[in-house]
Short mmCIF file of C-alpha atoms and ligand atoms in Angstrom, two decimals:
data_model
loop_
_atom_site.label_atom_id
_atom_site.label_comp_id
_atom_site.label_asym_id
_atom_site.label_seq_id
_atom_site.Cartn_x
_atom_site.Cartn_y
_atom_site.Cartn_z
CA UNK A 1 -21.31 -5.38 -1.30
CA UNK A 2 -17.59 -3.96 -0.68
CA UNK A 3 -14.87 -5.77 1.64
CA UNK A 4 -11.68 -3.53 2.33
CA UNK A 5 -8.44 -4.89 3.06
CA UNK A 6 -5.92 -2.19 3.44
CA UNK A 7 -3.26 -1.88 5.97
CA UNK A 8 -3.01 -0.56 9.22
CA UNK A 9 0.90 0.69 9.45
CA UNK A 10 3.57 2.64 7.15
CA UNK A 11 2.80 0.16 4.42
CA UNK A 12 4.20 -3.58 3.11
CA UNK A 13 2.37 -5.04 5.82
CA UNK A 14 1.16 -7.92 3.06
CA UNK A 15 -1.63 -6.59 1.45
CA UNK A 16 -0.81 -8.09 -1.88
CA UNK A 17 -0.56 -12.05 -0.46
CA UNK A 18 -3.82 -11.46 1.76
CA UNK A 19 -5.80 -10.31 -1.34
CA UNK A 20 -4.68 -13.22 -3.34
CA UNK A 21 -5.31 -15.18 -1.04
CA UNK A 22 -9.15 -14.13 -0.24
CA UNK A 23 -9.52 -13.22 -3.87
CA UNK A 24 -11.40 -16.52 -5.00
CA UNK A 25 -14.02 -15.50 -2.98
CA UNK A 26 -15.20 -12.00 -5.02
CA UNK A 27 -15.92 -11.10 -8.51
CA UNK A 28 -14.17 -8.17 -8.77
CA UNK A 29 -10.94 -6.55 -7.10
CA UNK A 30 -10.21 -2.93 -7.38
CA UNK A 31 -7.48 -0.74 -6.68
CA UNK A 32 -8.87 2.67 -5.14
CA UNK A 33 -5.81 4.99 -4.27
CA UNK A 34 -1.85 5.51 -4.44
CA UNK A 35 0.07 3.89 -7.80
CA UNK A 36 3.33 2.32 -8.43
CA UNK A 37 4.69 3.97 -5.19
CA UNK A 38 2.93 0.42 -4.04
CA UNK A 39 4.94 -2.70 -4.47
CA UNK A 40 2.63 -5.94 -3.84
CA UNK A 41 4.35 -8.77 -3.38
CA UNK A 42 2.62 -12.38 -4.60
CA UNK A 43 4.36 -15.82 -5.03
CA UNK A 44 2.42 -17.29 -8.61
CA UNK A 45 3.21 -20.93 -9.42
CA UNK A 46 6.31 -20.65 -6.38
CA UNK A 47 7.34 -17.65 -8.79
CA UNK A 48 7.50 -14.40 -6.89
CA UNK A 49 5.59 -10.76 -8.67
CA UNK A 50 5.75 -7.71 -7.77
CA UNK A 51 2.50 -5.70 -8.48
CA UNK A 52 2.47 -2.00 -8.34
CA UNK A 53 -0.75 -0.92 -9.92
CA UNK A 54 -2.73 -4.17 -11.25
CA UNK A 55 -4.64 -5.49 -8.21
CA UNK A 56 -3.69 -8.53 -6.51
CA UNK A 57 -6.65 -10.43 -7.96
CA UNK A 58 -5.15 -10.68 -11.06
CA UNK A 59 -3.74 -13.94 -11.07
CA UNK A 60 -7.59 -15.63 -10.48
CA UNK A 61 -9.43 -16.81 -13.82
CA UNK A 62 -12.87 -15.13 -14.31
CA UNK A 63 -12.22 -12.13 -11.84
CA UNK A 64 -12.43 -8.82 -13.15
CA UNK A 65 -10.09 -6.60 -11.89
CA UNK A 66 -10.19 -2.30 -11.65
CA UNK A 67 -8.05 0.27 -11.32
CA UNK A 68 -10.41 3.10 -10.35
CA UNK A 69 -10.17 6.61 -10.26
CA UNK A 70 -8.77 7.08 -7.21
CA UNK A 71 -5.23 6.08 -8.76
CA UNK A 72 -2.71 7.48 -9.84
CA UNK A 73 -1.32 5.69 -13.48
CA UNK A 74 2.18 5.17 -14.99
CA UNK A 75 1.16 3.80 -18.38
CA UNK A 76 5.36 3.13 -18.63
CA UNK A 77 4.88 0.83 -15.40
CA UNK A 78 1.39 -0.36 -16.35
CA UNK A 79 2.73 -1.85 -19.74
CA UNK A 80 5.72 -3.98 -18.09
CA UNK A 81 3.84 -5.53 -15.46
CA UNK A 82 1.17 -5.97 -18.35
CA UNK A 83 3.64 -8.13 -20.10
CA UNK A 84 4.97 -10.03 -16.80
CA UNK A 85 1.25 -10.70 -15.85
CA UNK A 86 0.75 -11.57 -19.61
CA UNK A 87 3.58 -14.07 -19.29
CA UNK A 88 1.68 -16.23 -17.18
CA UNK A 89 -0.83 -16.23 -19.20
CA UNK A 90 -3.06 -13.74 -18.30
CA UNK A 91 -5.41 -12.26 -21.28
CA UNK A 92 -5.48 -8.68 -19.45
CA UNK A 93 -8.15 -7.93 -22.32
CA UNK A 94 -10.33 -10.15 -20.24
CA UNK A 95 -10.14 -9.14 -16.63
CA UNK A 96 -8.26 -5.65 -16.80
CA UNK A 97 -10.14 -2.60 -17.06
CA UNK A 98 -8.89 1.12 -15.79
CA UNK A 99 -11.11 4.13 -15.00
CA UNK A 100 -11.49 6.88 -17.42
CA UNK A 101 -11.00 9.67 -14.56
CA UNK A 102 -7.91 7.86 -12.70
CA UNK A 103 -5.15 10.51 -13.34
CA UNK A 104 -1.88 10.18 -15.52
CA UNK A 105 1.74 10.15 -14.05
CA UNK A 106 3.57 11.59 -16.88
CA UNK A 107 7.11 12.13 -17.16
CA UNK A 108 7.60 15.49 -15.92
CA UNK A 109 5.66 14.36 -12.83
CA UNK A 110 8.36 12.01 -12.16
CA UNK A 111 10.97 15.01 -12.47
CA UNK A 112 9.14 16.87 -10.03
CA UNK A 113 9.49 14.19 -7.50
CA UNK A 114 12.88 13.68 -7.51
CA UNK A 115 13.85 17.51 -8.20
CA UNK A 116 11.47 18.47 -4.82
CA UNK A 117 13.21 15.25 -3.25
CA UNK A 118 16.40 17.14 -3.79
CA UNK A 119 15.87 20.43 -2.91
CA UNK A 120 14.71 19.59 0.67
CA UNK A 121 18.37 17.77 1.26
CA UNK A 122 18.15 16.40 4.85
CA UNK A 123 14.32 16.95 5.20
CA UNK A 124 13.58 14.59 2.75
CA UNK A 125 9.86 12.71 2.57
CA UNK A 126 12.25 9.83 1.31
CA UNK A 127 9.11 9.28 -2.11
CA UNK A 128 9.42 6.62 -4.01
CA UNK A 129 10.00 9.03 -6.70
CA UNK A 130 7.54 7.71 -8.55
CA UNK A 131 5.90 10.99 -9.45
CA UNK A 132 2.63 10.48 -6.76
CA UNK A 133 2.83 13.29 -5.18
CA UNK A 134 3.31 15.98 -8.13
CA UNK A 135 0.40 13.88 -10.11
CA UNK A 136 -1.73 14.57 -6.82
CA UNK A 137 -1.08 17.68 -6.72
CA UNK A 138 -1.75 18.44 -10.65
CA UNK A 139 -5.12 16.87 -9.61
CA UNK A 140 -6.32 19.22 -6.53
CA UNK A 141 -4.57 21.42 -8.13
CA UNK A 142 -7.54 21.06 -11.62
CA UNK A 143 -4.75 21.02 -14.00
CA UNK A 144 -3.73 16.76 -14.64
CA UNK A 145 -4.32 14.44 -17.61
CA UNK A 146 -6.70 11.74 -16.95
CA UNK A 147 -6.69 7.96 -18.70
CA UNK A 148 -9.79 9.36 -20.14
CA UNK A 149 -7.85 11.92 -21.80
CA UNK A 150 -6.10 9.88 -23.84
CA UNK A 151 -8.75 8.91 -26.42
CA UNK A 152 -9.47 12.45 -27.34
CA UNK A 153 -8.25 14.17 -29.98
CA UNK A 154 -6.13 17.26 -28.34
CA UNK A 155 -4.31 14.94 -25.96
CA UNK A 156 -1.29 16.14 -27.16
CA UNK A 157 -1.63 20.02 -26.93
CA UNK A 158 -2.84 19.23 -23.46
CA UNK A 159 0.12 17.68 -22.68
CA UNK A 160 2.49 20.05 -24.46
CA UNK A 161 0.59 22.84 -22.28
CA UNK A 162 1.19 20.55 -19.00
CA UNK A 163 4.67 19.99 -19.90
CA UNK A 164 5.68 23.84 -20.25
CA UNK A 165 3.89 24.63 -16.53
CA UNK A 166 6.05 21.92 -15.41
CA UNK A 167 9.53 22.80 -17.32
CA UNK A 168 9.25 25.98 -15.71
CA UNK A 169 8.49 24.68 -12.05
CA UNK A 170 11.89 22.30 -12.92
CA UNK A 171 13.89 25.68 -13.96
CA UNK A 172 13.17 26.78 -10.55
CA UNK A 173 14.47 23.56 -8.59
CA UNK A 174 17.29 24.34 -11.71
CA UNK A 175 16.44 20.75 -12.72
CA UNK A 176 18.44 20.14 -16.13
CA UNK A 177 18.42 16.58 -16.26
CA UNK A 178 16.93 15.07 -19.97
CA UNK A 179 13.89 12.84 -19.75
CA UNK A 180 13.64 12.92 -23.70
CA UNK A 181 14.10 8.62 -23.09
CA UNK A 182 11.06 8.96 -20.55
CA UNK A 183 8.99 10.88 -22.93
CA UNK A 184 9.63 8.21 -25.36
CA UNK A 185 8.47 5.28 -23.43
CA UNK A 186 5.77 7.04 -22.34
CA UNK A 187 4.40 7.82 -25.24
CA UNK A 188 4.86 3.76 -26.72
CA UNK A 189 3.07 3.02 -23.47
CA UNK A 190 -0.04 5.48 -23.52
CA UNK A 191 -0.46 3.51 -27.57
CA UNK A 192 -0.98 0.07 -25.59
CA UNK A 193 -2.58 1.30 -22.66
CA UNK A 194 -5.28 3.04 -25.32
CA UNK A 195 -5.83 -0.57 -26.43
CA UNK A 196 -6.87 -1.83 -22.97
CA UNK A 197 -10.00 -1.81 -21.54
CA UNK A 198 -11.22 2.26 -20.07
CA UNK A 199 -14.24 2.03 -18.88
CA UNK A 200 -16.55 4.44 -16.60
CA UNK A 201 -15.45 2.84 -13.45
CA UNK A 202 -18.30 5.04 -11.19
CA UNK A 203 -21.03 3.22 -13.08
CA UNK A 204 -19.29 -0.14 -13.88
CA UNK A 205 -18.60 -1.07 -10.37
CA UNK A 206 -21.68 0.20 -9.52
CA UNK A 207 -23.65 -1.71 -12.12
CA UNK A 208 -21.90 -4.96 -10.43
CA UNK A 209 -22.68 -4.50 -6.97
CA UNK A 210 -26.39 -4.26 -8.25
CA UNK A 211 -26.03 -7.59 -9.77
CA UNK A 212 -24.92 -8.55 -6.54
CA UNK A 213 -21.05 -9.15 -7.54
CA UNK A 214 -18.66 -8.72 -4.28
CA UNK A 215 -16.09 -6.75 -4.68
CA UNK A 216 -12.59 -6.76 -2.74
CA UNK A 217 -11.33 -3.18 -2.29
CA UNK A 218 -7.66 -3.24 -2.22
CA UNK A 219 -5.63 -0.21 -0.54
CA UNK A 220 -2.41 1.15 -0.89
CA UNK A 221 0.30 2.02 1.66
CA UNK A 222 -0.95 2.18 5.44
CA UNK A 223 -3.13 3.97 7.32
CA UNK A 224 -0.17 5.93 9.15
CA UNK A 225 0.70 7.00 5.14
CA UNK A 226 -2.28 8.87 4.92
CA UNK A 227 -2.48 12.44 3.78
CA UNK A 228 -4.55 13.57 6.36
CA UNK A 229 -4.16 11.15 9.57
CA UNK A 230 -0.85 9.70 8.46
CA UNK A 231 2.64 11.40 10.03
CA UNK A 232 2.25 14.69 8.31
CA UNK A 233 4.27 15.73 5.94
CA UNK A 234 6.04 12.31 5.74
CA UNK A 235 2.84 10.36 4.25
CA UNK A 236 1.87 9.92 0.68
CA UNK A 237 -0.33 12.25 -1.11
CA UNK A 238 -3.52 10.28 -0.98
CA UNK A 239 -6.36 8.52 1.52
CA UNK A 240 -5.05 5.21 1.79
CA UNK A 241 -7.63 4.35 4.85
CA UNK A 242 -11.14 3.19 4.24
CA UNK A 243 -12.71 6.18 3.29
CA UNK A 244 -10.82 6.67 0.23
CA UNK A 245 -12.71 3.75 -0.77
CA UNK A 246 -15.90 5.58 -1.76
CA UNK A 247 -13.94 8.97 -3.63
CA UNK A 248 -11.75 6.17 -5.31
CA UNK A 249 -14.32 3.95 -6.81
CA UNK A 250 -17.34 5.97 -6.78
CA UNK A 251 -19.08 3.70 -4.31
CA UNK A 252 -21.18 4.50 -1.75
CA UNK A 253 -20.45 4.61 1.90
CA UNK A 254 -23.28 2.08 2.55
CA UNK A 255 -22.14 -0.71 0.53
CA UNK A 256 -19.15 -0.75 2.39
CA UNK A 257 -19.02 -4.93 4.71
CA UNK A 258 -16.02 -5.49 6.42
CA UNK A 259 -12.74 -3.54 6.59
CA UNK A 260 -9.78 -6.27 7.09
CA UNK A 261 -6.45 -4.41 8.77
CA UNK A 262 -3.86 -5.65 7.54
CA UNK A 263 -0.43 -5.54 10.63
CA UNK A 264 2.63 -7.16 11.00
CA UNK A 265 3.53 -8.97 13.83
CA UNK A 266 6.17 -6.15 14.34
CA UNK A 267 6.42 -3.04 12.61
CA UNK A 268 8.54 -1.47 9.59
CA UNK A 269 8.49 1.78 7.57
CA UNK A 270 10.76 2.23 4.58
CA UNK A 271 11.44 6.43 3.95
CA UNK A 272 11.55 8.99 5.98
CA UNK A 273 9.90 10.18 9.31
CA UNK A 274 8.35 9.46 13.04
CA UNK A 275 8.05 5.57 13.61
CA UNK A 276 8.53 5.17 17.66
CA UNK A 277 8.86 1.82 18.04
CA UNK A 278 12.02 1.96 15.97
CA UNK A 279 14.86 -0.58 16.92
CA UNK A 280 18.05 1.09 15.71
CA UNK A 281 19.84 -2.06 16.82
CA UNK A 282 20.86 -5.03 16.62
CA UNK A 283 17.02 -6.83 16.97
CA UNK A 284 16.29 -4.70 14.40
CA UNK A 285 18.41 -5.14 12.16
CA UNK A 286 17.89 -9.38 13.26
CA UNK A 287 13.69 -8.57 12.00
CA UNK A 288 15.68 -6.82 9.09
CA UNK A 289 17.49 -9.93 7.89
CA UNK A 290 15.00 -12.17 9.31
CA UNK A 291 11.56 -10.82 7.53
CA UNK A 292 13.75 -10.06 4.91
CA UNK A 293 12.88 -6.27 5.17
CA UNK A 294 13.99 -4.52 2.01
CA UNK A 295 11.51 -2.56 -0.35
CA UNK A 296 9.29 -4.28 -2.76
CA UNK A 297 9.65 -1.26 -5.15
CA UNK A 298 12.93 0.70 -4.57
CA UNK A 299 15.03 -2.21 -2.62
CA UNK A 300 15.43 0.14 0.23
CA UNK A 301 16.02 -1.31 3.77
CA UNK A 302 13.40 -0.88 5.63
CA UNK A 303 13.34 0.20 9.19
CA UNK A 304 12.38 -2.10 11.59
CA UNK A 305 10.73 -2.07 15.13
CA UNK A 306 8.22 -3.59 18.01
CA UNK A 307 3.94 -3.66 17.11
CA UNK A 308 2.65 -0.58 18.12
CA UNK A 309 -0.65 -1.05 19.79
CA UNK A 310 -1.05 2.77 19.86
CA UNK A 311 -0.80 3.58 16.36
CA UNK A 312 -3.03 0.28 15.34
CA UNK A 313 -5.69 1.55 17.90
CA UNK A 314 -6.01 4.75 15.94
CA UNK A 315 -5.70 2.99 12.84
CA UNK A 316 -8.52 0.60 13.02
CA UNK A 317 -10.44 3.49 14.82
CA UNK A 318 -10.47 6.16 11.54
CA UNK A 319 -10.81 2.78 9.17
CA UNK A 320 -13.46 1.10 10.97
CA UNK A 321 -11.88 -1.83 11.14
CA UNK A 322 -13.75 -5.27 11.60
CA UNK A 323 -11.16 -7.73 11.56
CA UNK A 324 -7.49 -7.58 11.88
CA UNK A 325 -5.09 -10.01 9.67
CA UNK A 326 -1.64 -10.30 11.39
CA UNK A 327 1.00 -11.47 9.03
CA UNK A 328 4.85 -12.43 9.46
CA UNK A 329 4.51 -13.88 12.88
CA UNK A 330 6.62 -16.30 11.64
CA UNK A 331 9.72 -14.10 11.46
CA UNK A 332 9.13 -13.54 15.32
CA UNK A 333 9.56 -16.98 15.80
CA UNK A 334 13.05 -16.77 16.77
CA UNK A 335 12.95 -13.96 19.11
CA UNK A 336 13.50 -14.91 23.16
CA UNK A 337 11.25 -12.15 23.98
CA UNK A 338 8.69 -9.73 22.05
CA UNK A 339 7.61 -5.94 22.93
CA UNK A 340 4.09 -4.49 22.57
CA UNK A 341 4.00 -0.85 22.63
CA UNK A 342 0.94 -0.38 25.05
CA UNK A 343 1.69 3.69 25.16
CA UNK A 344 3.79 6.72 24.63
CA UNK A 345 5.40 9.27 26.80
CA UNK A 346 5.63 12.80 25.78
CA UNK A 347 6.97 15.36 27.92
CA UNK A 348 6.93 13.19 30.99
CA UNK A 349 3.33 12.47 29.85
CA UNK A 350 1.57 9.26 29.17
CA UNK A 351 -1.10 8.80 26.35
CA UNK A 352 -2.75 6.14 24.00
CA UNK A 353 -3.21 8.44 21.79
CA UNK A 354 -1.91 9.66 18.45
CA UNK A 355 -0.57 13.46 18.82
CA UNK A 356 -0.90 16.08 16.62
CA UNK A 357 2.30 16.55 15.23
CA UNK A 358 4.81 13.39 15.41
CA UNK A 359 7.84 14.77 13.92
CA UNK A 360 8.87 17.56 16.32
CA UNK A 361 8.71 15.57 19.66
CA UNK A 362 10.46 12.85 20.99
CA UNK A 363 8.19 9.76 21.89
CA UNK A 364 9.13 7.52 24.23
CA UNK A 365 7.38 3.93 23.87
CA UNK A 366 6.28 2.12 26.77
CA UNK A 367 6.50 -1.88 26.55
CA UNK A 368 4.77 -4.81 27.67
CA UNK A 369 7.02 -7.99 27.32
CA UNK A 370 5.63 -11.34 25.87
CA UNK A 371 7.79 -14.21 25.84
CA UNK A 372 8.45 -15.92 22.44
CA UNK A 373 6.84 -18.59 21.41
CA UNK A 374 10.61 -20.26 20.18
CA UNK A 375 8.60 -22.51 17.94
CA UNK A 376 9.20 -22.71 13.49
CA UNK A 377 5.09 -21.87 12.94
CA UNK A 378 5.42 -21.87 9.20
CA UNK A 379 4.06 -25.17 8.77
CA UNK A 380 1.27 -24.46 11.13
CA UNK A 381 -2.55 -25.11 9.65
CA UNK A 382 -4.86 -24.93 12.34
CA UNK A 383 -5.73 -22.35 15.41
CA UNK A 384 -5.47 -25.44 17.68
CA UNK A 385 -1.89 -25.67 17.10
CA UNK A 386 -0.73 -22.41 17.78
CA UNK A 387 1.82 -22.17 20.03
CA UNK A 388 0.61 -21.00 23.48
CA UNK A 389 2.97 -17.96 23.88
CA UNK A 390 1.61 -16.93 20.56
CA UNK A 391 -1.68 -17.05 21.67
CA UNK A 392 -1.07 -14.94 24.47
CA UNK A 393 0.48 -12.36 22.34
CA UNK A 394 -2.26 -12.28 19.96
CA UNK A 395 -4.88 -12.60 23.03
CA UNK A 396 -3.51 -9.03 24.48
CA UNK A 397 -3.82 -7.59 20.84
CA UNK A 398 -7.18 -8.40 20.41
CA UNK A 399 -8.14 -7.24 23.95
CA UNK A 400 -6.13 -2.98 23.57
CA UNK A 401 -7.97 -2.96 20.47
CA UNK A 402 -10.84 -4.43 20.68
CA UNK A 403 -11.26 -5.64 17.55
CA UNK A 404 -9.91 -9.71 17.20
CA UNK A 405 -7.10 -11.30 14.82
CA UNK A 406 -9.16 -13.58 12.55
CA UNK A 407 -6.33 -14.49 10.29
CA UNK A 408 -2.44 -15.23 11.19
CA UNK A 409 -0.29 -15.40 7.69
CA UNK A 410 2.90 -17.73 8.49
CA UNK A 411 4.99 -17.10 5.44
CA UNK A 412 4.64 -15.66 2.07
CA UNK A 413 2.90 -18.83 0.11
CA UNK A 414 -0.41 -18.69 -0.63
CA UNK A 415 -1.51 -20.87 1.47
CA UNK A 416 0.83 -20.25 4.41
CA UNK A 417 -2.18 -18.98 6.45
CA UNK A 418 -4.42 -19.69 9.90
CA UNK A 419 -7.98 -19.20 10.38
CA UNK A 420 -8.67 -18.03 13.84
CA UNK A 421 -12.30 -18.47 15.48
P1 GDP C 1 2.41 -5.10 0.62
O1 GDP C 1 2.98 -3.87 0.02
O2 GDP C 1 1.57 -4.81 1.82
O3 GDP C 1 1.70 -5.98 -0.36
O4 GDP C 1 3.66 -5.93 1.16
P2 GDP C 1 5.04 -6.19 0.38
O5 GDP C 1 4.81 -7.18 -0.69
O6 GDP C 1 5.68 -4.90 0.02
O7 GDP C 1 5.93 -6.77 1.55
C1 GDP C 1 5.55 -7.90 2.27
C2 GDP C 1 6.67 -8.94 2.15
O8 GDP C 1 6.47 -9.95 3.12
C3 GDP C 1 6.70 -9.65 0.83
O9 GDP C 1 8.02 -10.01 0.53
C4 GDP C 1 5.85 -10.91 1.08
O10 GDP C 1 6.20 -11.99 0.22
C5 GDP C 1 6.23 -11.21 2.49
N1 GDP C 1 5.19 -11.84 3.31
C6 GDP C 1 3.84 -11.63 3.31
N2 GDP C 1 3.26 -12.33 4.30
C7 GDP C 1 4.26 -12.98 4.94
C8 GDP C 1 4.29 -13.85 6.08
O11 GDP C 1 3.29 -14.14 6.72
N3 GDP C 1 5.52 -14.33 6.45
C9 GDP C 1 6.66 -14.01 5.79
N4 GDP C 1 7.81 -14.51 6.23
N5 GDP C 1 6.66 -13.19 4.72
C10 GDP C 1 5.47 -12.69 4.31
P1 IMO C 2 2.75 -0.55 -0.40
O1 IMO C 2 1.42 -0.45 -1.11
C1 IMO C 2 5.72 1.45 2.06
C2 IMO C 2 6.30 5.74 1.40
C3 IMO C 2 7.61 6.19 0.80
C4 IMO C 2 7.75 7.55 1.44
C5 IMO C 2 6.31 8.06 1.46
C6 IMO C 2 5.95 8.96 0.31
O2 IMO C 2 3.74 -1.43 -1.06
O3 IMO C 2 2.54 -0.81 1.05
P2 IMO C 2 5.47 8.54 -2.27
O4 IMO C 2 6.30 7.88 -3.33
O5 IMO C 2 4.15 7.90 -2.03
O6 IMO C 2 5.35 10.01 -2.47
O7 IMO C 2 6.33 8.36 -0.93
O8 IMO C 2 5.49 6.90 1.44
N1 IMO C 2 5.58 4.72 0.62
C7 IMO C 2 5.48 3.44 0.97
N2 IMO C 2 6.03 2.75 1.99
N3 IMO C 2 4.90 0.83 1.21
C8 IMO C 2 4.30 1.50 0.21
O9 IMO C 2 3.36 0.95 -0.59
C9 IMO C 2 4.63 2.86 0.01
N4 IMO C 2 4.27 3.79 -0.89
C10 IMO C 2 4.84 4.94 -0.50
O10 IMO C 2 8.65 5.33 1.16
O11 IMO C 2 8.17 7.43 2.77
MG1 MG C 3 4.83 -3.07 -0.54
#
């Protein structure tokens, strides 16, 4: 049996707290897609980690946890939040283990990104430079380096080959910078990632869902990042919704429970491109300062804006969603009054639905108002003390969607978290 959680907007939305926190109740917790383009933010012992491509499980004694095939690797970024996850100490020797077929980032990947990041000046996808979407693209394209790779004994012609294919894509961007000190750290880090456990992650997840293990699927970005259903071209290069699931583990559709959405109470996006309920203003800079709304991975501000009902309706529709997880209500605690995008207009039109092409027309958002519920909830415990104005809110978003908020997080701890019937 597979659980999802993934999340349901332009990423950050709190995955990496809401796996921790339901963690204790699988065996195993797997990444499936994206790589350290994610930043996963968990408070350990009050001490705050970052994850990027260790699932958020890892912090739980006796849980195995997978990176599958589905992701993307930086064995540079693998081996330092090795050693920070080691520092709490973690034997990663125990309850790490990476799939032979998830693809390598390597250095020249990470080149690409930022020389393709420059040559599109003010049409920029705004990547984490990271190197995702050049890795992807080495994999469609039948030419990357998988983990697998690295235990055989022409690795290195294969990357010497890679490299050259690349050096002369970089010539054409007339990319001259030297990565000679990324090559080198790459090259310690693929020695230590060689010593971790690669397994066949098709037939080792598989082999523990027969012996009835749960598992706790873990996604990546958002739903609106999405290669194909995101906001096209301004997405990520891989299927963070649930589907990816299945190509990124090797599981089958069928095993697949429940798929928890992960929203905010409001809505950010960090990078470029369409986000309509955008507040370029002074509220949104206040959910800015107030949800403290800078990147988990690059630092980057990160735009801010009202919940918008239309984009989580065709969210949880592609994902299947079976039960929504709303997190950071407490930052709207302040707020006199809250908006709930209910639709868009579009050339004088009205629709609930997602069009085809976001970037090249100018959405209006409709609102419904809510008044704020002017109460600090952070301390809250139990449904029967939510405040009645945030019951309302969380009433109307149950009813557009159709699908009902079973969880409301509070605040970043662990435990900062409400149960809803
Ligand atoms: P992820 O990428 O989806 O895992 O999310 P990030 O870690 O990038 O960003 C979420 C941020 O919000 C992190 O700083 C979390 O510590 C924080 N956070 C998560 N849930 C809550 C919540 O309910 N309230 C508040 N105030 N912060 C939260
Ligand atoms: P988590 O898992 C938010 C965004 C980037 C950029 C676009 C493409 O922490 O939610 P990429 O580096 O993937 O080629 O960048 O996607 N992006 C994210 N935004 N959270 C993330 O991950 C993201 N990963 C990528 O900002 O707009
Ligand atoms: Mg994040």
């Amino acid at each position: 049996m597979v659980d999802v959680i993934l999340g349901l907007q332009w990423g950050d939305e709190g995955k990496g707290k809401i796996v921790d926190f339901f963690a204790s109740g699988y065996d195993v917790i797997a990444r499936f897609q994206g790589g350290p383009n994610a930043g996963h933010t968990l408070y350990v012992e009050d001490k705050k980690v970052v994850l990027h491509q260790i699932p958020s499980g890892v912090f739980h004694e006796n849980k195995i946890n997978l990176i599958g095939n589905g992701v993307v690797l930086d064995p540079v970024i693998l081996r330092r939040e090795c050693e920070t996850v080691a520092s709490f100490g973690v034997d990663l020797k125990k309850n790490l283990f990476i799939s032979e077929r998830a693809h390598l980032i390597l250095p020249t990947h990470r080149a690409l990104d930022k020389a393709s990041e420059l040559s599109k000046g003010q049409e920029k996808i705004g990547s984490t430079l990271k190197g995702i979407g050049p890795t992807y693209m080495d994999k469609t394209g039948r030419n990357g380096l998988r983990v697998g790779d690295l235990l055989t004994a022409d690795f290195k012609s294969s990357y010497d080959k890679l490299y050259k294919k690349h050096c002369q894509l970089l010539d054409a961007y007339s990319f001259n910078d030297d990565i000679s000190d990324w090559e080198k750290e790459f090259f310690d880090a693929i020695e230590f990632l060689k010593e971790l456990n690669i397994v066949n992650g098709e037939y080792f997840i598989n082999n523990c869902i027969a012996k009835g293990k749960k598992v706790l699927a873990e996604g990546a970005q958002g739903s609106m990042l999405d290669i194909d259903f995101g906001t096209f071209p301004f997405v990520t290069s891989s299927n963070t919704i649930s589907a990816g699931v299945c190509s990124g583990l090797g599981v089958p559709p069928q095993k697949i429970r429940d798929v928890l959405g992960v929203t905010k109470a409001y809505c950010t996006r960090v990078g470029s491109g369409p986000f309509p309920t955008e507040l370029e203003n002074e509220t949104g800079e206040l959910l800015r300062k107030t949800g403290n709304e800078f990147g988990a991975t690059t630092g980057r501000p990160r735009r801010c804006g009202w919940i918008d009902l239309v984009a989580l309706k065709f969210t949880c529709m592609i994902n299947g969603v079976t039960k929504i997880i709303m997190t950071k209500a407490d930052v709207l605690d302040a707020f006199e009054e809250l908006q709930v995008c209910t639709t868009y207009k579009i050339n004088g039109n009205e629709t609930d639905e997602i069009p085809f092409q976001m970037t090249k027309m100018k959405i209006t958002p409709a609102y419904k108002a809510f008044g704020g519920w002017k109460t600090i909830s952070s301390a809250i415990k139990y449904e029967k003390d939510l405040p009645a104005a945030m019951q309302r809110y969380v009433d109307f978003i149950n009813q557009y969607l159709g699908v009902r908020v079973k969880y409301i997080s509070n605040g970043p701890g662990r435990d900062q978290i409400i149960s809803l019937s």
